[in-house]
Amino acid sequence: MRHHVRVADPTPLPQTASPAPQHCPTPRELDDLELLTHGAFGLPGFEGAGGLVTLHVPPSVAAAATAAGALELVDPEGLPLARVEVESTYDSGAGVGVSGPVTALAHHEFGAFRALYLSPSQVAERHDDRTLTVPVAGPLTGADLVRIREHAGDRPVLLLALAGTGTPEDLSAPALLRATLAAARSLPDATVVAVPLASRGDARADHELGERVVRAYAPGEVLGVTGEGDLPDEVADIVERDRPGPAEQGLVLFFTGLSGSGKSTLARALHDTLLERGERTVTSLDGDVVRRNLSAGLTFSKEDRETNIRRIGWVAAEISRHGGVAICSPIAPFDATRKQVRAMVEDAGGAFVLVHVATPLEECERRDRKGLYAKARRGEIPEFTGISSPYEEPSDAAIRVDTTGRSIEDALSDVLDGLASAGYLPAADPVR
């Protein structure tokens, strides 16, 4: 039996003690919201602790939502999509979990292949139980298509493209849909429907939710495919364009380290070297320059510093989305924020290379051309990284460089060698 999430009618919602706060969910949660409002999960709303379909918000939002009794979920542009009645909250590693039934206020109107994103009820209107449903989480191979033709016979085929966040491995959702549409053209009677089933990052959980969602959509028999074998030429061309090699992939080089560590100097030297080589388009997002332009008005409080890093990360991710190279050199002292930037870049299809400029604090203080450390020691600069605010050393850096007692050319060679060994740059003669 399918559960159907309520869709709001024009009647105004009853007033609560305080207005419901607004919150923009993560891409995974937005995918879940769409399937909830389509009734595909068989749930009335977001689950509590231990559930698979969950919603997490910052503590301040959770407190306001609890006081109001409700939370309004909006898309990245601020369009209200749904209202969550807050039944309970719980602590989680990703903030505060909110559980409760969902009422849809609107549905997504934009996005690539939006017309293919149907609800189970819309699929049921167009297909009967003769239809053979094939879940598709990757490009269909020639062997897959032969198997589908043999099982379908003269029956229509429904290709259910599972295009949620993280579900198509090593392939973007639009590319999966392009590849599935190309495969459908080689079948006698095939239709493609997109389903935003997001990955949980856990194979068991993904399998359980996948079975639940496919059952909600499939009008009849379900056929699995293996993804083994060669790709048809048209499908292979689509996959190749969406999976560029490291030398063509968008790239974010993220230098992190203490003030005075040499990260900005290294970043500028790398920027100049890449421009001289002429192999990639390069953009420099230096911390000081960004603060004068993109982040003008922000203070040096912890919250504003993290906002500055996220802004740099968003711009860098967009550069990588289009195949460019972005070189960033903020201090970025906190591991969680660096991981957020990594996720932004990887979600955009780019590669993220973290370069830890690991020059010790003592050496950074010795250099201190601007006298910042001395002022921080005297208490004139609050929350100064390394003195009165912590620097969390990264454990996930791809390249680590200590510039103590080294020339810029020598330290830069470590970075270039690391990028060349990973395939992002061709090997070159020694710098300068």
Short mmCIF file of C-alpha atoms in Angstrom, two decimals:
data_model
loop_
_atom_site.label_atom_id
_atom_site.label_comp_id
_atom_site.label_asym_id
_atom_site.label_seq_id
_atom_site.Cartn_x
_atom_site.Cartn_y
_atom_site.Cartn_z
CA MET A 1 0.00 0.00 0.00
CA ARG A 2 1.45 3.35 -1.05
CA HIS A 3 1.55 6.32 1.29
CA HIS A 4 0.75 9.68 -0.26
CA VAL A 5 2.18 12.87 1.17
CA ARG A 6 -0.32 15.67 1.48
CA VAL A 7 -0.16 18.54 -1.00
CA ALA A 8 -1.20 21.90 0.37
CA ASP A 9 -4.42 23.48 -0.89
CA PRO A 10 -5.01 27.23 -1.14
CA THR A 11 -6.35 27.36 2.45
CA PRO A 12 -3.90 29.38 4.58
CA LEU A 13 -1.94 27.33 7.08
CA PRO A 14 -2.97 27.85 10.70
CA GLN A 15 -0.85 30.35 12.59
CA THR A 16 1.65 28.90 15.02
CA ALA A 17 3.09 30.53 18.10
CA SER A 18 5.98 31.79 15.99
CA PRO A 19 6.64 31.67 12.24
CA ALA A 20 8.18 28.46 10.92
CA PRO A 21 11.88 28.97 10.12
CA GLN A 22 13.15 28.21 6.64
CA HIS A 23 15.94 25.79 5.83
CA CYS A 24 17.58 24.66 2.58
CA PRO A 25 18.35 20.91 2.83
CA THR A 26 21.43 19.21 1.42
CA PRO A 27 21.26 17.79 -2.14
CA ARG A 28 20.64 14.30 -0.69
CA GLU A 29 17.83 15.59 1.53
CA LEU A 30 16.27 17.47 -1.40
CA ASP A 31 16.24 14.21 -3.38
CA ASP A 32 14.62 12.46 -0.40
CA LEU A 33 12.06 15.25 -0.11
CA GLU A 34 11.02 14.79 -3.73
CA LEU A 35 10.54 11.04 -3.26
CA LEU A 36 8.66 11.63 0.00
CA THR A 37 6.25 14.04 -1.66
CA HIS A 38 5.84 11.55 -4.52
CA GLY A 39 4.96 8.78 -2.08
CA ALA A 40 7.84 6.63 -3.32
CA PHE A 41 9.28 5.79 0.11
CA GLY A 42 5.98 4.67 1.61
CA LEU A 43 6.54 7.12 4.47
CA PRO A 44 4.52 10.12 5.65
CA GLY A 45 7.65 12.16 6.35
CA PHE A 46 11.21 12.23 7.65
CA GLU A 47 12.17 9.44 10.02
CA GLY A 48 13.76 9.65 13.44
CA ALA A 49 17.13 8.43 14.69
CA GLY A 50 18.06 5.13 13.07
CA GLY A 51 15.90 5.77 10.01
CA LEU A 52 17.17 5.92 6.44
CA VAL A 53 15.19 8.96 5.30
CA THR A 54 16.34 11.70 7.64
CA LEU A 55 16.65 15.47 7.85
CA HIS A 56 19.39 17.31 9.74
CA VAL A 57 19.46 21.03 10.52
CA PRO A 58 21.70 23.39 12.53
CA PRO A 59 20.86 23.62 16.26
CA SER A 60 19.53 27.18 15.92
CA VAL A 61 17.11 26.12 13.18
CA ALA A 62 16.01 23.09 15.20
CA ALA A 63 15.28 25.29 18.22
CA ALA A 64 13.23 27.74 16.16
CA ALA A 65 11.36 24.90 14.41
CA THR A 66 10.55 23.23 17.73
CA ALA A 67 9.18 26.51 19.09
CA ALA A 68 7.08 27.03 15.96
CA GLY A 69 6.07 23.38 15.68
CA ALA A 70 7.05 23.35 12.02
CA LEU A 71 9.90 23.84 9.56
CA GLU A 72 9.65 25.15 6.00
CA LEU A 73 12.02 23.56 3.50
CA VAL A 74 13.15 25.68 0.55
CA ASP A 75 15.22 25.05 -2.57
CA PRO A 76 18.64 26.74 -3.07
CA GLU A 77 16.88 29.79 -4.55
CA GLY A 78 14.54 30.13 -1.57
CA LEU A 79 11.36 28.69 -3.11
CA PRO A 80 9.26 26.97 -0.39
CA LEU A 81 8.93 23.29 -1.27
CA ALA A 82 7.43 21.64 1.80
CA ARG A 83 6.44 22.04 5.43
CA VAL A 84 7.59 19.58 8.08
CA GLU A 85 5.48 19.24 11.22
CA VAL A 86 8.05 18.76 13.99
CA GLU A 87 7.16 15.66 15.98
CA SER A 88 10.57 15.11 17.54
CA THR A 89 14.22 16.08 17.33
CA TYR A 90 17.38 14.16 18.16
CA ASP A 91 21.12 14.75 18.33
CA SER A 92 23.14 13.55 15.36
CA GLY A 93 26.66 13.91 14.07
CA ALA A 94 25.38 16.16 11.28
CA GLY A 95 23.50 18.63 13.49
CA VAL A 96 20.04 18.07 14.94
CA GLY A 97 17.71 15.52 13.36
CA VAL A 98 14.10 16.56 12.75
CA SER A 99 11.36 14.00 12.21
CA GLY A 100 7.74 14.49 11.29
CA PRO A 101 5.18 14.36 8.47
CA VAL A 102 5.71 16.39 5.31
CA THR A 103 3.20 18.55 3.42
CA ALA A 104 4.24 19.52 -0.10
CA LEU A 105 3.91 23.19 -0.98
CA ALA A 106 5.40 23.07 -4.48
CA HIS A 107 7.37 20.77 -6.73
CA HIS A 108 10.65 21.32 -8.55
CA GLU A 109 10.09 23.12 -11.86
CA PHE A 110 13.64 23.42 -13.15
CA GLY A 111 16.65 21.21 -13.68
CA ALA A 112 18.07 19.07 -16.47
CA PHE A 113 15.54 16.53 -17.81
CA ARG A 114 12.92 17.73 -15.30
CA ALA A 115 10.14 16.35 -17.55
CA LEU A 116 11.46 12.83 -16.93
CA TYR A 117 11.02 13.06 -13.14
CA LEU A 118 7.62 11.45 -12.67
CA SER A 119 5.85 10.20 -9.56
CA PRO A 120 4.78 6.55 -9.14
CA SER A 121 1.16 7.59 -9.70
CA GLN A 122 2.09 9.28 -12.98
CA VAL A 123 3.94 6.15 -14.09
CA ALA A 124 0.91 4.01 -13.16
CA GLU A 125 -1.28 6.21 -15.37
CA ARG A 126 0.93 5.53 -18.40
CA HIS A 127 1.99 1.90 -17.91
CA ASP A 128 0.17 -1.32 -17.08
CA ASP A 129 1.44 -4.54 -15.52
CA ARG A 130 2.74 -5.80 -18.88
CA THR A 131 5.58 -3.31 -18.66
CA LEU A 132 9.06 -4.65 -17.86
CA THR A 133 10.85 -2.29 -15.45
CA VAL A 134 14.67 -2.10 -15.50
CA PRO A 135 16.42 -0.11 -12.74
CA VAL A 136 19.42 1.73 -14.23
CA ALA A 137 22.21 3.05 -12.00
CA GLY A 138 24.96 3.18 -14.64
CA PRO A 139 25.35 3.16 -18.43
CA LEU A 140 23.69 0.18 -20.09
CA THR A 141 26.06 -2.12 -21.95
CA GLY A 142 25.46 -4.04 -25.15
CA ALA A 143 24.99 -7.22 -23.08
CA ASP A 144 22.45 -5.44 -20.88
CA LEU A 145 20.44 -4.40 -23.94
CA VAL A 146 20.45 -7.94 -25.33
CA ARG A 147 19.16 -9.24 -21.98
CA ILE A 148 16.42 -6.60 -21.90
CA ARG A 149 15.27 -7.40 -25.45
CA GLU A 150 15.15 -11.14 -24.73
CA HIS A 151 13.09 -10.72 -21.55
CA ALA A 152 10.78 -8.02 -22.87
CA GLY A 153 9.71 -9.72 -26.08
CA ASP A 154 6.84 -7.59 -27.35
CA ARG A 155 6.28 -5.89 -23.98
CA PRO A 156 7.04 -2.20 -23.35
CA VAL A 157 10.13 -1.41 -21.26
CA LEU A 158 10.43 1.17 -18.49
CA LEU A 159 14.04 2.22 -17.87
CA LEU A 160 14.10 3.58 -14.32
CA ALA A 161 17.18 5.83 -14.19
CA LEU A 162 18.28 6.19 -10.57
CA ALA A 163 19.73 9.68 -10.82
CA GLY A 164 19.92 10.88 -7.21
CA THR A 165 22.90 12.38 -5.42
CA GLY A 166 25.76 9.88 -5.35
CA THR A 167 23.84 7.02 -6.97
CA PRO A 168 25.32 6.96 -10.48
CA GLU A 169 28.93 6.09 -9.63
CA ASP A 170 31.53 8.15 -11.53
CA LEU A 171 28.82 9.62 -13.74
CA SER A 172 26.75 12.78 -13.38
CA ALA A 173 22.98 12.50 -13.23
CA PRO A 174 22.47 14.36 -16.55
CA ALA A 175 25.00 12.05 -18.23
CA LEU A 176 23.26 8.97 -16.84
CA LEU A 177 19.99 10.24 -18.28
CA ARG A 178 21.58 11.06 -21.65
CA ALA A 179 23.14 7.59 -21.76
CA THR A 180 19.86 5.91 -20.78
CA LEU A 181 17.94 7.84 -23.43
CA ALA A 182 20.52 6.78 -26.01
CA ALA A 183 20.14 3.14 -24.92
CA ALA A 184 16.34 3.45 -25.06
CA ARG A 185 16.55 4.42 -28.72
CA SER A 186 18.01 0.99 -29.49
CA LEU A 187 15.02 -0.82 -27.90
CA PRO A 188 11.73 -1.34 -29.74
CA ASP A 189 9.47 0.26 -27.11
CA ALA A 190 11.24 1.88 -24.19
CA THR A 191 10.49 4.84 -21.92
CA VAL A 192 12.89 6.54 -19.51
CA VAL A 193 11.79 7.82 -16.09
CA ALA A 194 14.20 9.62 -13.76
CA VAL A 195 14.11 8.83 -10.04
CA PRO A 196 16.14 10.99 -7.60
CA LEU A 197 17.20 8.08 -5.39
CA ALA A 198 20.21 9.34 -3.43
CA SER A 199 22.95 7.16 -2.00
CA ARG A 200 23.42 6.88 1.77
CA GLY A 201 27.03 5.80 1.32
CA ASP A 202 26.09 2.40 2.77
CA ALA A 203 25.54 -0.57 0.44
CA ARG A 204 22.93 -2.26 2.66
CA ALA A 205 20.93 0.92 3.17
CA ASP A 206 21.09 1.77 -0.52
CA HIS A 207 19.87 -1.72 -1.45
CA GLU A 208 16.98 -1.56 1.01
CA LEU A 209 15.81 1.87 -0.12
CA GLY A 210 16.40 0.99 -3.77
CA GLU A 211 14.13 -2.05 -3.55
CA ARG A 212 11.46 0.00 -1.80
CA VAL A 213 11.50 2.77 -4.40
CA VAL A 214 11.64 0.44 -7.42
CA ARG A 215 8.61 -1.46 -6.06
CA ALA A 216 6.75 1.85 -5.78
CA TYR A 217 7.46 2.71 -9.43
CA ALA A 218 7.34 -0.68 -11.17
CA PRO A 219 3.91 -1.54 -12.62
CA GLY A 220 4.91 -5.15 -13.29
CA GLU A 221 7.98 -7.39 -13.53
CA VAL A 222 11.40 -6.00 -12.58
CA LEU A 223 14.56 -7.08 -14.40
CA GLY A 224 18.08 -6.45 -13.09
CA VAL A 225 21.13 -5.86 -15.29
CA THR A 226 24.84 -6.27 -14.50
CA GLY A 227 26.50 -3.37 -16.31
CA GLU A 228 29.15 -5.77 -17.60
CA GLY A 229 30.47 -5.72 -21.13
CA ASP A 230 31.20 -3.11 -23.77
CA LEU A 231 29.16 0.07 -24.15
CA PRO A 232 27.35 0.84 -27.42
CA ASP A 233 29.19 3.57 -29.35
CA GLU A 234 26.66 6.33 -28.65
CA VAL A 235 26.57 5.52 -24.94
CA ALA A 236 30.35 5.27 -24.78
CA ASP A 237 30.72 8.75 -26.32
CA ILE A 238 28.42 10.21 -23.65
CA VAL A 239 30.32 8.50 -20.83
CA GLU A 240 33.70 9.59 -22.19
CA ARG A 241 32.61 13.24 -22.34
CA ASP A 242 31.34 13.07 -18.75
CA ARG A 243 34.41 11.25 -17.41
CA PRO A 244 37.41 13.28 -18.57
CA GLY A 245 40.84 12.04 -17.62
CA PRO A 246 42.73 13.80 -14.83
CA ALA A 247 44.53 16.08 -17.29
CA GLU A 248 41.19 17.44 -18.58
CA GLN A 249 39.12 17.26 -15.38
CA GLY A 250 38.27 20.45 -13.50
CA LEU A 251 40.70 20.85 -10.62
CA VAL A 252 40.75 22.72 -7.31
CA LEU A 253 44.15 23.08 -5.65
CA PHE A 254 43.45 24.06 -2.06
CA PHE A 255 46.47 25.29 -0.09
CA THR A 256 45.99 25.36 3.69
CA GLY A 257 48.41 26.34 6.43
CA LEU A 258 49.25 28.90 9.09
CA SER A 259 49.74 32.57 8.34
CA GLY A 260 53.32 32.97 7.13
CA SER A 261 53.66 29.31 6.13
CA GLY A 262 54.30 30.22 2.49
CA LYS A 263 51.00 28.96 1.10
CA SER A 264 50.10 32.18 -0.74
CA THR A 265 53.60 32.46 -2.19
CA LEU A 266 53.49 28.84 -3.35
CA ALA A 267 50.01 29.32 -4.78
CA ARG A 268 51.11 32.39 -6.75
CA ALA A 269 54.20 30.57 -8.05
CA LEU A 270 52.04 27.62 -9.14
CA HIS A 271 49.57 29.99 -10.81
CA ASP A 272 52.39 31.63 -12.79
CA THR A 273 53.89 28.28 -13.76
CA LEU A 274 50.60 26.93 -15.09
CA LEU A 275 50.02 30.11 -17.07
CA GLU A 276 53.51 29.83 -18.56
CA ARG A 277 52.87 26.24 -19.60
CA GLY A 278 49.53 27.17 -21.17
CA GLU A 279 48.01 23.72 -20.70
CA ARG A 280 45.07 24.71 -18.44
CA THR A 281 42.90 27.75 -17.77
CA VAL A 282 43.75 28.96 -14.26
CA THR A 283 42.02 31.19 -11.69
CA SER A 284 43.64 32.36 -8.46
CA LEU A 285 41.38 32.72 -5.40
CA ASP A 286 43.88 34.16 -2.95
CA GLY A 287 42.52 34.68 0.57
CA ASP A 288 43.29 38.40 0.85
CA VAL A 289 42.01 39.21 -2.64
CA VAL A 290 38.79 37.26 -2.04
CA ARG A 291 38.19 39.15 1.20
CA ARG A 292 38.40 42.49 -0.61
CA ASN A 293 35.91 41.42 -3.26
CA LEU A 294 33.79 38.31 -2.70
CA SER A 295 33.76 38.56 1.10
CA ALA A 296 33.91 42.30 1.73
CA GLY A 297 32.19 43.12 5.02
CA LEU A 298 32.94 39.85 6.76
CA THR A 299 34.79 40.00 10.07
CA PHE A 300 37.46 37.64 11.38
CA SER A 301 35.07 35.88 13.76
CA LYS A 302 35.04 32.09 13.50
CA GLU A 303 31.62 32.15 11.82
CA ASP A 304 32.63 34.76 9.24
CA ARG A 305 35.95 33.05 8.53
CA GLU A 306 34.09 29.82 7.80
CA THR A 307 31.63 31.70 5.58
CA ASN A 308 34.59 33.12 3.66
CA ILE A 309 36.01 29.62 3.09
CA ARG A 310 32.66 28.29 1.90
CA ARG A 311 32.34 31.18 -0.56
CA ILE A 312 35.80 30.44 -1.92
CA GLY A 313 34.83 26.76 -2.16
CA TRP A 314 31.62 27.48 -4.05
CA VAL A 315 33.38 29.65 -6.64
CA ALA A 316 36.18 27.11 -6.99
CA ALA A 317 33.68 24.29 -7.49
CA GLU A 318 31.95 26.21 -10.28
CA ILE A 319 35.31 26.78 -11.98
CA SER A 320 36.02 23.04 -11.76
CA ARG A 321 32.55 22.22 -13.11
CA HIS A 322 33.62 23.79 -16.41
CA GLY A 323 37.03 22.15 -16.60
CA GLY A 324 39.13 25.00 -15.20
CA VAL A 325 41.79 25.03 -12.50
CA ALA A 326 41.16 27.05 -9.33
CA ILE A 327 44.03 27.74 -6.93
CA CYS A 328 42.92 28.69 -3.41
CA SER A 329 45.15 29.71 -0.51
CA PRO A 330 43.14 30.56 2.62
CA ILE A 331 44.28 29.51 6.09
CA ALA A 332 41.20 27.24 6.36
CA PRO A 333 42.01 26.00 9.87
CA PHE A 334 39.02 23.72 10.44
CA ASP A 335 38.72 20.20 9.07
CA ALA A 336 34.93 20.26 8.76
CA THR A 337 34.95 23.32 6.50
CA ARG A 338 37.71 21.91 4.30
CA LYS A 339 35.63 18.76 3.91
CA GLN A 340 32.62 20.88 2.93
CA VAL A 341 34.68 22.49 0.18
CA ARG A 342 35.89 19.06 -0.98
CA ALA A 343 32.26 17.90 -1.19
CA MET A 344 31.26 21.00 -3.20
CA VAL A 345 34.03 20.35 -5.72
CA GLU A 346 33.37 16.63 -6.04
CA ASP A 347 29.62 17.24 -6.41
CA ALA A 348 30.48 19.57 -9.29
CA GLY A 349 32.50 16.81 -10.96
CA GLY A 350 35.88 18.34 -10.20
CA ALA A 351 38.96 16.92 -8.50
CA PHE A 352 40.01 18.35 -5.12
CA VAL A 353 43.68 18.33 -4.15
CA LEU A 354 44.44 19.48 -0.61
CA VAL A 355 47.97 20.86 -0.20
CA HIS A 356 49.06 21.22 3.42
CA VAL A 357 51.82 23.81 3.74
CA ALA A 358 53.09 22.37 7.01
CA THR A 359 55.64 25.01 8.00
CA PRO A 360 55.89 24.94 11.83
CA LEU A 361 54.44 27.73 13.96
CA GLU A 362 57.91 28.75 15.20
CA GLU A 363 59.10 29.39 11.64
CA CYS A 364 55.88 31.26 10.75
CA GLU A 365 56.36 33.51 13.78
CA ARG A 366 59.99 34.11 12.89
CA ARG A 367 58.97 35.34 9.43
CA ASP A 368 55.98 37.47 10.62
CA ARG A 369 56.59 40.34 8.21
CA LYS A 370 53.28 41.98 9.11
CA GLY A 371 53.76 41.67 12.85
CA LEU A 372 50.51 39.74 13.21
CA TYR A 373 51.80 37.06 15.54
CA ALA A 374 53.30 39.68 17.87
CA LYS A 375 49.96 41.48 18.03
CA ALA A 376 48.15 38.20 18.65
CA ARG A 377 50.57 37.35 21.48
CA ARG A 378 49.74 40.73 23.05
CA GLY A 379 46.02 39.99 22.74
CA GLU A 380 45.46 42.71 20.15
CA ILE A 381 44.09 40.24 17.55
CA PRO A 382 41.44 37.87 18.92
CA GLU A 383 40.92 34.35 17.54
CA PHE A 384 44.23 34.35 15.67
CA THR A 385 44.95 30.94 14.17
CA GLY A 386 47.81 29.16 15.88
CA ILE A 387 47.81 31.46 18.91
CA SER A 388 44.30 31.99 20.30
CA SER A 389 42.39 29.83 17.79
CA PRO A 390 43.31 26.27 16.77
CA TYR A 391 44.61 25.01 13.46
CA GLU A 392 43.40 21.47 12.77
CA GLU A 393 46.12 19.74 10.77
CA PRO A 394 44.64 17.82 7.84
CA SER A 395 44.94 14.05 7.72
CA ASP A 396 43.62 13.93 4.14
CA ALA A 397 46.16 16.16 2.37
CA ALA A 398 47.34 14.79 -0.97
CA ILE A 399 50.52 16.89 -0.84
CA ARG A 400 52.45 18.08 2.22
CA VAL A 401 55.14 20.75 1.97
CA ASP A 402 57.33 22.33 4.66
CA THR A 403 58.93 25.51 3.30
CA THR A 404 61.43 25.93 6.16
CA GLY A 405 64.87 26.72 4.76
CA ARG A 406 63.77 26.04 1.18
CA SER A 407 63.52 28.20 -1.92
CA ILE A 408 60.13 28.71 -3.54
CA GLU A 409 61.33 26.80 -6.62
CA ASP A 410 62.36 23.83 -4.51
CA ALA A 411 59.09 23.72 -2.51
CA LEU A 412 57.01 24.21 -5.65
CA SER A 413 58.67 21.19 -7.23
CA ASP A 414 57.03 19.03 -4.52
CA VAL A 415 53.62 20.33 -5.58
CA LEU A 416 54.25 19.91 -9.30
CA ASP A 417 55.63 16.39 -8.80
CA GLY A 418 52.53 15.44 -6.78
CA LEU A 419 50.18 16.78 -9.44
CA ALA A 420 52.13 15.06 -12.22
CA SER A 421 52.13 11.70 -10.41
CA ALA A 422 48.34 11.92 -10.05
CA GLY A 423 47.98 12.70 -13.76
CA TYR A 424 46.63 16.23 -13.33
CA LEU A 425 49.66 17.77 -15.03
CA PRO A 426 52.24 16.34 -17.40
CA ALA A 427 55.74 15.92 -16.05
CA ALA A 428 57.90 18.91 -16.87
CA ASP A 429 61.45 20.14 -16.67
CA PRO A 430 62.55 21.61 -13.33
CA VAL A 431 60.78 24.86 -12.41
CA ARG A 432 62.23 27.96 -14.08
#
